């Protein structure tokens, strides 16, 4: 592997930091760099999914990663093991995606991505063959009508054609199927597991819908239909065990209650859902993008904290960078940044006063208040 020694030594220093108590006079600085970088490449998307902000923004103001951000990262890529292409858009729509992939390959960095798999440039297939270590594929329905109802603007036929080609081109590539679980597809859970098994996926991960107040999709949250959710989750689990598919489920409620009443409510909600989509489209100009708009304040790292009880692997060995060069610990909190790579070097941010205060607090079992509801803090598996 290219730069294998640098990556191995960097990982050794990370593990030493995570497993050893720091000296009494430690100021929060570290001698390593992140082993995992999550980099937003574009805010452009070719879909207008019914649960996503792209439903009402419709690519308004979209743009691609600033080339200056990649230049600012080049010095530390020799230490990185993985880059995740992610953010508020479909990564393969970035106009210069091939240049990013070539740069990561130059430094021996493995690549992963989240994608809807409906638009893959010709020059990306060679990287999918041997440059990617995993690919997370978004799919919320195992059949055409449901898929295209949720992921508006996408073609199920194009999706499945690309999936078949991916299996031919990169048969050993790990594929994870990610499904946003909502009212519309509760009854499709077991079928999605079968679809995943039939198409070479290693896992199916069901993520509960995050309601969007602009769309007004509160009634689409799966937790409002506990009996239907529990019954279909059990069926999905049985199928996953039978087919040997890894399965991730959200918290499942008990099955007490009137499932038939729930199903009637689901049917009655269909008309209201269509009306909400229209209202969201009419309100799209009311919203402006606020991601990473606020610089973290030192007092927020010293006073406005909560007891996390464990080290956050994201804050310790990973980071998130948006297409403007804003840098933060992860994509969970979309507001606060620790610096900007167009204004400072990576090292100046990574070992700057804000990151150092974050580490000092974390070693005392504390994290910023906005991390309190994050489900990844105590989970070392990503």
mmCIF file of C-alpha atoms in Angstrom:
data_model
loop_
_atom_site.group_PDB
_atom_site.id
_atom_site.type_symbol
_atom_site.label_atom_id
_atom_site.label_comp_id
_atom_site.label_asym_id
_atom_site.label_seq_id
_atom_site.Cartn_x
_atom_site.Cartn_y
_atom_site.Cartn_z
ATOM 1 C CA UNK A 1 0.000 0.000 0.000
ATOM 2 C CA UNK A 2 1.219 3.519 -0.816
ATOM 3 C CA UNK A 3 2.277 5.431 2.322
ATOM 4 C CA UNK A 4 1.555 2.318 4.379
ATOM 5 C CA UNK A 5 4.218 3.165 6.961
ATOM 6 C CA UNK A 6 2.851 6.669 7.524
ATOM 7 C CA UNK A 7 -0.687 5.337 7.928
ATOM 8 C CA UNK A 8 0.418 2.582 10.313
ATOM 9 C CA UNK A 9 2.362 5.009 12.498
ATOM 10 C CA UNK A 10 -0.541 7.467 12.514
ATOM 11 C CA UNK A 11 -2.902 4.723 13.676
ATOM 12 C CA UNK A 12 -0.459 3.723 16.421
ATOM 13 C CA UNK A 13 -0.477 7.272 17.745
ATOM 14 C CA UNK A 14 -4.275 7.402 17.616
ATOM 15 C CA UNK A 15 -4.577 4.199 19.623
ATOM 16 C CA UNK A 16 -2.033 5.442 22.134
ATOM 17 C CA UNK A 17 -4.071 8.608 22.591
ATOM 18 C CA UNK A 18 -7.332 6.701 23.009
ATOM 19 C CA UNK A 19 -5.968 4.096 25.410
ATOM 20 C CA UNK A 20 -3.578 6.087 27.607
ATOM 21 C CA UNK A 21 -4.134 8.833 30.142
ATOM 22 C CA UNK A 22 -2.599 12.127 28.992
ATOM 23 C CA UNK A 23 0.120 13.819 31.070
ATOM 24 C CA UNK A 24 -0.996 16.318 33.679
ATOM 25 C CA UNK A 25 0.274 19.279 31.664
ATOM 26 C CA UNK A 26 -1.327 18.178 28.360
ATOM 27 C CA UNK A 27 -2.809 21.112 26.420
ATOM 28 C CA UNK A 28 -5.117 19.106 24.124
ATOM 29 C CA UNK A 29 -2.848 18.950 21.082
ATOM 30 C CA UNK A 30 -2.115 15.662 19.305
ATOM 31 C CA UNK A 31 0.658 14.283 17.101
ATOM 32 C CA UNK A 32 -1.620 12.426 14.669
ATOM 33 C CA UNK A 33 -4.108 13.295 11.921
ATOM 34 C CA UNK A 34 -7.568 11.856 11.167
ATOM 35 C CA UNK A 35 -7.597 8.381 9.692
ATOM 36 C CA UNK A 36 -11.092 8.898 8.239
ATOM 37 C CA UNK A 37 -12.194 12.011 6.340
ATOM 38 C CA UNK A 38 -15.789 12.685 5.375
ATOM 39 C CA UNK A 39 -15.747 15.189 2.504
ATOM 40 C CA UNK A 40 -18.784 16.812 0.943
ATOM 41 C CA UNK A 41 -18.335 17.022 -2.829
ATOM 42 C CA UNK A 42 -21.515 18.648 -4.089
ATOM 43 C CA UNK A 43 -24.891 19.976 -3.004
ATOM 44 C CA UNK A 44 -26.358 18.983 -6.355
ATOM 45 C CA UNK A 45 -28.798 16.074 -6.507
ATOM 46 C CA UNK A 46 -30.745 14.457 -9.333
ATOM 47 C CA UNK A 47 -33.593 13.436 -7.016
ATOM 48 C CA UNK A 48 -36.295 15.259 -5.104
ATOM 49 C CA UNK A 49 -37.057 12.666 -2.471
ATOM 50 C CA UNK A 50 -40.234 13.270 -0.499
ATOM 51 C CA UNK A 51 -38.363 13.391 2.846
ATOM 52 C CA UNK A 52 -35.379 15.509 1.785
ATOM 53 C CA UNK A 53 -34.622 19.218 1.671
ATOM 54 C CA UNK A 54 -33.971 18.839 -2.076
ATOM 55 C CA UNK A 55 -37.717 18.451 -2.433
ATOM 56 C CA UNK A 56 -38.143 22.191 -1.907
ATOM 57 C CA UNK A 57 -34.680 23.612 -2.662
ATOM 58 C CA UNK A 58 -34.614 21.897 -6.076
ATOM 59 C CA UNK A 59 -30.821 22.467 -6.427
ATOM 60 C CA UNK A 60 -31.183 26.186 -5.896
ATOM 61 C CA UNK A 61 -27.708 27.586 -5.199
ATOM 62 C CA UNK A 62 -26.052 24.187 -5.568
ATOM 63 C CA UNK A 63 -22.327 23.953 -6.250
ATOM 64 C CA UNK A 64 -19.342 21.623 -6.131
ATOM 65 C CA UNK A 65 -16.317 21.221 -3.880
ATOM 66 C CA UNK A 66 -13.853 24.115 -4.090
ATOM 67 C CA UNK A 67 -10.575 22.865 -5.560
ATOM 68 C CA UNK A 68 -8.768 24.853 -2.869
ATOM 69 C CA UNK A 69 -10.175 22.512 -0.242
ATOM 70 C CA UNK A 70 -8.492 19.500 -1.852
ATOM 71 C CA UNK A 71 -5.229 21.423 -2.065
ATOM 72 C CA UNK A 72 -5.480 22.194 1.653
ATOM 73 C CA UNK A 73 -5.976 18.505 2.425
ATOM 74 C CA UNK A 74 -3.164 17.084 0.316
ATOM 75 C CA UNK A 75 -0.525 17.391 3.047
ATOM 76 C CA UNK A 76 -2.427 15.103 5.419
ATOM 77 C CA UNK A 77 -3.805 12.536 2.950
ATOM 78 C CA UNK A 78 -0.691 10.387 3.395
ATOM 79 C CA UNK A 79 -1.963 9.608 6.909
ATOM 80 C CA UNK A 80 -5.597 8.984 5.980
ATOM 81 C CA UNK A 81 -6.928 5.466 5.507
ATOM 82 C CA UNK A 82 -10.410 6.232 4.189
ATOM 83 C CA UNK A 83 -12.256 9.117 2.575
ATOM 84 C CA UNK A 84 -16.041 9.093 2.617
ATOM 85 C CA UNK A 85 -17.738 11.023 -0.198
ATOM 86 C CA UNK A 86 -20.771 12.493 1.470
ATOM 87 C CA UNK A 87 -22.738 15.645 2.143
ATOM 88 C CA UNK A 88 -25.889 17.338 0.981
ATOM 89 C CA UNK A 89 -25.884 15.999 -2.572
ATOM 90 C CA UNK A 90 -25.178 13.044 -4.851
ATOM 91 C CA UNK A 91 -21.347 12.744 -4.872
ATOM 92 C CA UNK A 92 -21.083 11.376 -8.414
ATOM 93 C CA UNK A 93 -22.649 14.587 -9.758
ATOM 94 C CA UNK A 94 -19.563 16.582 -8.752
ATOM 95 C CA UNK A 95 -18.072 17.825 -12.029
ATOM 96 C CA UNK A 96 -14.480 17.024 -10.984
ATOM 97 C CA UNK A 97 -15.153 13.832 -9.066
ATOM 98 C CA UNK A 98 -12.529 11.978 -11.100
ATOM 99 C CA UNK A 99 -9.848 14.445 -9.958
ATOM 100 C CA UNK A 100 -10.735 13.814 -6.331
ATOM 101 C CA UNK A 101 -10.658 10.059 -6.835
ATOM 102 C CA UNK A 102 -7.267 10.276 -8.568
ATOM 103 C CA UNK A 103 -5.859 12.337 -5.693
ATOM 104 C CA UNK A 104 -7.067 9.841 -3.091
ATOM 105 C CA UNK A 105 -5.588 6.984 -5.107
ATOM 106 C CA UNK A 106 -2.246 8.842 -5.291
ATOM 107 C CA UNK A 107 -2.005 8.742 -1.492
ATOM 108 C CA UNK A 108 -3.297 5.200 -1.074
ATOM 109 C CA UNK A 109 -6.570 6.311 0.494
ATOM 110 C CA UNK A 110 -9.485 3.911 0.297
ATOM 111 C CA UNK A 111 -12.836 5.415 -0.735
ATOM 112 C CA UNK A 112 -16.409 4.937 0.383
ATOM 113 C CA UNK A 113 -19.555 6.800 -0.558
ATOM 114 C CA UNK A 114 -23.268 7.281 -0.095
ATOM 115 C CA UNK A 115 -25.037 7.274 -3.461
ATOM 116 C CA UNK A 116 -28.428 6.786 -5.065
ATOM 117 C CA UNK A 117 -26.603 4.834 -7.811
ATOM 118 C CA UNK A 118 -28.526 6.389 -10.683
ATOM 119 C CA UNK A 119 -25.798 8.581 -12.159
ATOM 120 C CA UNK A 120 -22.266 7.176 -12.489
ATOM 121 C CA UNK A 121 -19.891 8.884 -14.950
ATOM 122 C CA UNK A 122 -17.983 6.571 -17.270
ATOM 123 C CA UNK A 123 -14.627 7.537 -15.721
ATOM 124 C CA UNK A 124 -15.781 6.534 -12.221
ATOM 125 C CA UNK A 125 -16.334 2.851 -12.938
ATOM 126 C CA UNK A 126 -12.602 2.066 -12.913
ATOM 127 C CA UNK A 127 -12.345 3.503 -9.394
ATOM 128 C CA UNK A 128 -15.354 1.513 -8.240
ATOM 129 C CA UNK A 129 -13.560 -1.601 -9.432
ATOM 130 C CA UNK A 130 -10.474 -1.230 -7.243
ATOM 131 C CA UNK A 131 -10.449 2.116 -5.419
ATOM 132 C CA UNK A 132 -13.542 1.808 -3.232
ATOM 133 C CA UNK A 133 -13.750 -0.308 -0.091
ATOM 134 C CA UNK A 134 -17.499 0.108 0.404
ATOM 135 C CA UNK A 135 -20.536 1.795 -1.088
ATOM 136 C CA UNK A 136 -23.718 2.712 0.747
ATOM 137 C CA UNK A 137 -26.643 2.606 -1.676
ATOM 138 C CA UNK A 138 -29.835 4.522 -0.879
ATOM 139 C CA UNK A 139 -32.945 2.528 -1.716
ATOM 140 C CA UNK A 140 -36.342 2.908 -0.033
ATOM 141 C CA UNK A 141 -38.423 0.489 -2.083
ATOM 142 C CA UNK A 142 -37.847 -2.895 -3.654
ATOM 143 C CA UNK A 143 -40.224 -2.337 -6.562
ATOM 144 C CA UNK A 144 -40.616 0.376 -9.161
ATOM 145 C CA UNK A 145 -43.797 2.139 -7.998
ATOM 146 C CA UNK A 146 -42.734 2.489 -4.364
ATOM 147 C CA UNK A 147 -39.137 3.418 -5.233
ATOM 148 C CA UNK A 148 -40.188 6.173 -7.630
ATOM 149 C CA UNK A 149 -42.910 7.451 -5.286
ATOM 150 C CA UNK A 150 -40.334 8.120 -2.569
ATOM 151 C CA UNK A 151 -37.303 9.014 -4.673
ATOM 152 C CA UNK A 152 -38.963 11.410 -7.056
ATOM 153 C CA UNK A 153 -37.080 12.072 -10.271
ATOM 154 C CA UNK A 154 -35.163 8.786 -10.202
ATOM 155 C CA UNK A 155 -35.752 5.755 -12.383
ATOM 156 C CA UNK A 156 -35.934 2.331 -10.755
ATOM 157 C CA UNK A 157 -34.897 0.768 -14.071
ATOM 158 C CA UNK A 158 -31.735 2.892 -14.240
ATOM 159 C CA UNK A 159 -31.040 2.089 -10.587
ATOM 160 C CA UNK A 160 -31.269 -1.676 -11.103
ATOM 161 C CA UNK A 161 -29.276 -1.522 -14.361
ATOM 162 C CA UNK A 162 -26.431 0.257 -12.552
ATOM 163 C CA UNK A 163 -26.666 -2.197 -9.683
ATOM 164 C CA UNK A 164 -26.234 -5.130 -12.048
ATOM 165 C CA UNK A 165 -23.285 -3.412 -13.748
ATOM 166 C CA UNK A 166 -21.698 -2.684 -10.369
ATOM 167 C CA UNK A 167 -21.910 -6.361 -9.478
ATOM 168 C CA UNK A 168 -20.181 -7.241 -12.741
ATOM 169 C CA UNK A 169 -17.475 -4.570 -12.506
ATOM 170 C CA UNK A 170 -16.751 -4.844 -8.767
ATOM 171 C CA UNK A 171 -18.044 -8.211 -7.530
ATOM 172 C CA UNK A 172 -16.018 -8.054 -4.292
ATOM 173 C CA UNK A 173 -17.012 -4.503 -3.339
ATOM 174 C CA UNK A 174 -18.973 -4.358 -0.084
ATOM 175 C CA UNK A 175 -22.420 -2.912 -0.671
ATOM 176 C CA UNK A 176 -24.730 -1.708 2.115
ATOM 177 C CA UNK A 177 -28.360 -0.902 1.398
ATOM 178 C CA UNK A 178 -29.596 2.149 3.331
ATOM 179 C CA UNK A 179 -33.343 2.657 3.640
ATOM 180 C CA UNK A 180 -35.111 5.638 5.182
ATOM 181 C CA UNK A 181 -37.910 3.975 7.079
ATOM 182 C CA UNK A 182 -41.213 5.826 6.886
ATOM 183 C CA UNK A 183 -44.929 5.257 6.753
ATOM 184 C CA UNK A 184 -44.844 4.511 3.021
ATOM 185 C CA UNK A 185 -42.443 1.552 3.110
ATOM 186 C CA UNK A 186 -43.106 -0.195 6.427
ATOM 187 C CA UNK A 187 -44.753 -3.059 4.587
ATOM 188 C CA UNK A 188 -41.756 -3.395 2.266
ATOM 189 C CA UNK A 189 -39.122 -4.180 4.894
ATOM 190 C CA UNK A 190 -38.887 -7.946 4.385
ATOM 191 C CA UNK A 191 -39.011 -7.509 0.594
ATOM 192 C CA UNK A 192 -36.106 -5.045 0.798
ATOM 193 C CA UNK A 193 -34.061 -7.635 2.672
ATOM 194 C CA UNK A 194 -34.802 -10.162 -0.094
ATOM 195 C CA UNK A 195 -33.944 -7.555 -2.734
ATOM 196 C CA UNK A 196 -30.624 -6.925 -0.995
ATOM 197 C CA UNK A 197 -29.797 -10.628 -0.843
ATOM 198 C CA UNK A 198 -30.666 -11.099 -4.512
ATOM 199 C CA UNK A 199 -28.396 -8.221 -5.514
ATOM 200 C CA UNK A 200 -25.259 -8.951 -3.518
ATOM 201 C CA UNK A 201 -25.612 -6.556 -0.596
ATOM 202 C CA UNK A 202 -23.816 -7.383 2.644
ATOM 203 C CA UNK A 203 -26.251 -5.515 4.873
ATOM 204 C CA UNK A 204 -29.542 -3.648 5.078
ATOM 205 C CA UNK A 205 -29.708 -0.653 7.399
ATOM 206 C CA UNK A 206 -33.093 0.803 8.233
ATOM 207 C CA UNK A 207 -32.877 4.403 9.435
ATOM 208 C CA UNK A 208 -35.945 6.062 10.954
ATOM 209 C CA UNK A 209 -37.219 9.110 9.110
ATOM 210 C CA UNK A 210 -36.033 12.441 10.453
ATOM 211 C CA UNK A 211 -39.100 14.629 10.155
ATOM 212 C CA UNK A 212 -38.709 17.873 8.242
ATOM 213 C CA UNK A 213 -40.818 20.787 9.523
ATOM 214 C CA UNK A 214 -40.794 22.491 6.132
ATOM 215 C CA UNK A 215 -42.156 19.419 4.404
ATOM 216 C CA UNK A 216 -44.457 18.806 7.349
ATOM 217 C CA UNK A 217 -44.016 15.036 7.259
ATOM 218 C CA UNK A 218 -44.583 14.467 10.972
ATOM 219 C CA UNK A 219 -47.157 11.756 10.351
ATOM 220 C CA UNK A 220 -44.691 9.799 8.209
ATOM 221 C CA UNK A 221 -42.441 8.941 11.176
ATOM 222 C CA UNK A 222 -42.413 5.135 11.596
ATOM 223 C CA UNK A 223 -42.697 5.394 15.379
ATOM 224 C CA UNK A 224 -46.278 6.592 14.998
ATOM 225 C CA UNK A 225 -47.214 3.146 13.700
ATOM 226 C CA UNK A 226 -45.697 0.880 16.357
ATOM 227 C CA UNK A 227 -47.692 -2.256 15.615
ATOM 228 C CA UNK A 228 -47.063 -2.132 11.885
ATOM 229 C CA UNK A 229 -43.394 -1.296 12.476
ATOM 230 C CA UNK A 230 -42.896 -4.110 14.983
ATOM 231 C CA UNK A 231 -44.571 -6.741 12.814
ATOM 232 C CA UNK A 232 -42.629 -5.802 9.684
ATOM 233 C CA UNK A 233 -39.351 -5.460 11.585
ATOM 234 C CA UNK A 234 -39.816 -8.986 12.894
ATOM 235 C CA UNK A 235 -40.468 -10.254 9.357
ATOM 236 C CA UNK A 236 -37.376 -8.418 8.075
ATOM 237 C CA UNK A 237 -35.254 -9.896 10.855
ATOM 238 C CA UNK A 238 -36.451 -13.404 10.039
ATOM 239 C CA UNK A 239 -35.622 -12.903 6.356
ATOM 240 C CA UNK A 240 -32.192 -11.489 7.191
ATOM 241 C CA UNK A 241 -31.384 -14.499 9.359
ATOM 242 C CA UNK A 242 -32.602 -16.881 6.678
ATOM 243 C CA UNK A 243 -30.609 -15.190 3.913
ATOM 244 C CA UNK A 244 -27.476 -14.350 5.895
ATOM 245 C CA UNK A 245 -27.819 -10.585 5.553
ATOM 246 C CA UNK A 246 -26.568 -8.190 8.240
ATOM 247 C CA UNK A 247 -29.465 -6.098 9.533
ATOM 248 C CA UNK A 248 -29.689 -2.799 11.376
ATOM 249 C CA UNK A 249 -33.060 -1.802 12.810
ATOM 250 C CA UNK A 250 -34.199 1.258 14.746
ATOM 251 C CA UNK A 251 -35.684 0.883 18.227
ATOM 252 C CA UNK A 252 -38.752 -1.319 17.854
ATOM 253 C CA UNK A 253 -41.835 -0.767 20.078
ATOM 254 C CA UNK A 254 -44.039 -3.495 21.501
ATOM 255 C CA UNK A 255 -46.804 -4.908 19.314
ATOM 256 C CA UNK A 256 -49.703 -4.020 21.567
ATOM 257 C CA UNK A 257 -52.472 -2.037 19.894
ATOM 258 C CA UNK A 258 -54.757 -2.024 16.875
ATOM 259 C CA UNK A 259 -52.730 -2.691 13.721
ATOM 260 C CA UNK A 260 -55.804 -2.512 11.476
ATOM 261 C CA UNK A 261 -56.552 0.987 12.753
ATOM 262 C CA UNK A 262 -52.977 1.972 11.986
ATOM 263 C CA UNK A 263 -53.314 0.738 8.417
ATOM 264 C CA UNK A 264 -56.508 2.759 7.928
ATOM 265 C CA UNK A 265 -54.683 5.836 9.197
ATOM 266 C CA UNK A 266 -51.843 5.163 6.759
ATOM 267 C CA UNK A 267 -54.273 5.005 3.838
ATOM 268 C CA UNK A 268 -56.045 8.193 4.960
ATOM 269 C CA UNK A 269 -52.703 9.946 5.168
ATOM 270 C CA UNK A 270 -51.848 9.421 1.483
ATOM 271 C CA UNK A 271 -53.894 12.378 0.267
ATOM 272 C CA UNK A 272 -52.522 14.660 2.989
ATOM 273 C CA UNK A 273 -48.981 13.594 2.082
ATOM 274 C CA UNK A 274 -49.432 14.715 -1.524
ATOM 275 C CA UNK A 275 -50.794 18.054 -0.327
ATOM 276 C CA UNK A 276 -47.778 18.544 1.967
ATOM 277 C CA UNK A 277 -45.390 17.965 -0.926
ATOM 278 C CA UNK A 278 -47.084 20.714 -2.917
ATOM 279 C CA UNK A 279 -46.946 23.104 0.052
ATOM 280 C CA UNK A 280 -43.256 22.353 0.578
ATOM 281 C CA UNK A 281 -42.488 23.154 -3.048
ATOM 282 C CA UNK A 282 -44.294 26.472 -2.688
ATOM 283 C CA UNK A 283 -42.230 27.338 0.426
ATOM 284 C CA UNK A 284 -38.824 26.374 -0.925
ATOM 285 C CA UNK A 285 -37.662 29.983 -1.297
ATOM 286 C CA UNK A 286 -38.186 30.595 2.434
ATOM 287 C CA UNK A 287 -35.190 28.402 3.334
ATOM 288 C CA UNK A 288 -31.493 29.220 3.016
ATOM 289 C CA UNK A 289 -28.636 26.812 3.634
ATOM 290 C CA UNK A 290 -27.297 27.169 7.177
ATOM 291 C CA UNK A 291 -24.812 24.291 7.347
ATOM 292 C CA UNK A 292 -21.710 24.984 9.440
ATOM 293 C CA UNK A 293 -22.572 28.655 9.658
ATOM 294 C CA UNK A 294 -21.385 29.248 13.246
ATOM 295 C CA UNK A 295 -17.865 29.070 14.605
ATOM 296 C CA UNK A 296 -17.737 27.099 17.852
ATOM 297 C CA UNK A 297 -17.327 29.333 20.903
ATOM 298 C CA UNK A 298 -14.836 28.318 23.578
ATOM 299 C CA UNK A 299 -17.427 28.625 26.330
ATOM 300 C CA UNK A 300 -19.565 26.039 24.542
ATOM 301 C CA UNK A 301 -16.728 23.558 24.999
ATOM 302 C CA UNK A 302 -16.183 24.460 28.643
ATOM 303 C CA UNK A 303 -19.636 25.186 30.093
ATOM 304 C CA UNK A 304 -22.469 24.128 27.788
ATOM 305 C CA UNK A 305 -21.573 20.427 27.838
ATOM 306 C CA UNK A 306 -23.077 17.105 28.821
ATOM 307 C CA UNK A 307 -21.592 13.969 30.359
ATOM 308 C CA UNK A 308 -21.023 11.565 27.472
ATOM 309 C CA UNK A 309 -19.278 8.911 29.550
ATOM 310 C CA UNK A 310 -17.100 7.767 26.653
ATOM 311 C CA UNK A 311 -14.689 9.020 24.047
ATOM 312 C CA UNK A 312 -16.254 9.897 20.694
ATOM 313 C CA UNK A 313 -14.337 8.144 17.935
ATOM 314 C CA UNK A 314 -15.446 10.787 15.446
ATOM 315 C CA UNK A 315 -14.014 13.636 17.509
ATOM 316 C CA UNK A 316 -10.836 11.692 18.206
ATOM 317 C CA UNK A 317 -9.841 10.281 14.823
ATOM 318 C CA UNK A 318 -12.226 11.560 12.157
ATOM 319 C CA UNK A 319 -13.564 14.810 10.787
ATOM 320 C CA UNK A 320 -16.103 16.266 8.360
ATOM 321 C CA UNK A 321 -15.310 18.880 5.690
ATOM 322 C CA UNK A 322 -17.929 20.599 3.571
ATOM 323 C CA UNK A 323 -17.454 21.884 0.039
ATOM 324 C CA UNK A 324 -16.574 25.373 1.295
ATOM 325 C CA UNK A 325 -13.768 24.061 3.494
ATOM 326 C CA UNK A 326 -15.649 24.306 6.787
ATOM 327 C CA UNK A 327 -14.292 21.667 9.146
ATOM 328 C CA UNK A 328 -15.986 19.988 12.094
ATOM 329 C CA UNK A 329 -16.067 16.669 13.937
ATOM 330 C CA UNK A 330 -18.856 14.982 11.967
ATOM 331 C CA UNK A 331 -22.001 15.552 9.931
ATOM 332 C CA UNK A 332 -24.370 15.023 12.874
ATOM 333 C CA UNK A 333 -24.352 18.680 13.911
ATOM 334 C CA UNK A 334 -24.952 20.821 10.789
ATOM 335 C CA UNK A 335 -24.346 24.196 12.418
ATOM 336 C CA UNK A 336 -21.014 24.446 14.244
ATOM 337 C CA UNK A 337 -17.572 24.497 12.640
ATOM 338 C CA UNK A 338 -14.076 24.526 14.158
ATOM 339 C CA UNK A 339 -12.440 26.398 11.308
ATOM 340 C CA UNK A 340 -12.205 26.825 7.538
ATOM 341 C CA UNK A 341 -9.501 25.366 5.322
ATOM 342 C CA UNK A 342 -9.602 28.369 3.011
ATOM 343 C CA UNK A 343 -8.526 30.546 5.941
ATOM 344 C CA UNK A 344 -6.252 28.235 7.946
ATOM 345 C CA UNK A 345 -4.188 25.133 7.315
ATOM 346 C CA UNK A 346 -5.493 21.760 8.443
ATOM 347 C CA UNK A 347 -2.883 21.609 11.211
ATOM 348 C CA UNK A 348 -3.830 25.071 12.469
ATOM 349 C CA UNK A 349 -7.431 23.931 12.895
ATOM 350 C CA UNK A 350 -6.729 20.364 14.066
ATOM 351 C CA UNK A 351 -4.377 21.574 16.798
ATOM 352 C CA UNK A 352 -5.992 24.974 17.216
ATOM 353 C CA UNK A 353 -7.602 26.297 20.407
ATOM 354 C CA UNK A 354 -11.099 24.979 19.675
ATOM 355 C CA UNK A 355 -10.099 21.405 18.877
ATOM 356 C CA UNK A 356 -7.728 21.359 21.847
ATOM 357 C CA UNK A 357 -10.488 22.462 24.200
ATOM 358 C CA UNK A 358 -12.783 19.823 22.731
ATOM 359 C CA UNK A 359 -10.211 17.106 23.474
ATOM 360 C CA UNK A 360 -9.568 18.386 26.979
ATOM 361 C CA UNK A 361 -13.289 18.264 27.718
ATOM 362 C CA UNK A 362 -13.689 14.855 26.094
ATOM 363 C CA UNK A 363 -10.952 13.337 28.230
ATOM 364 C CA UNK A 364 -13.077 14.408 31.209
ATOM 365 C CA UNK A 365 -16.105 12.629 29.735
ATOM 366 C CA UNK A 366 -17.797 15.736 28.349
ATOM 367 C CA UNK A 367 -18.928 16.786 24.875
ATOM 368 C CA UNK A 368 -20.758 19.842 23.497
ATOM 369 C CA UNK A 369 -24.444 19.960 24.319
ATOM 370 C CA UNK A 370 -25.438 19.555 20.667
ATOM 371 C CA UNK A 371 -23.909 16.043 20.650
ATOM 372 C CA UNK A 372 -26.282 14.824 23.356
ATOM 373 C CA UNK A 373 -28.758 12.971 21.160
ATOM 374 C CA UNK A 374 -26.165 11.425 18.813
ATOM 375 C CA UNK A 375 -26.467 7.642 18.552
ATOM 376 C CA UNK A 376 -22.841 7.104 17.443
ATOM 377 C CA UNK A 377 -20.979 8.343 20.515
ATOM 378 C CA UNK A 378 -20.699 4.995 22.252
ATOM 379 C CA UNK A 379 -20.705 2.941 19.068
ATOM 380 C CA UNK A 380 -17.196 2.272 17.750
ATOM 381 C CA UNK A 381 -18.484 0.685 14.531
ATOM 382 C CA UNK A 382 -19.092 2.980 11.546
#
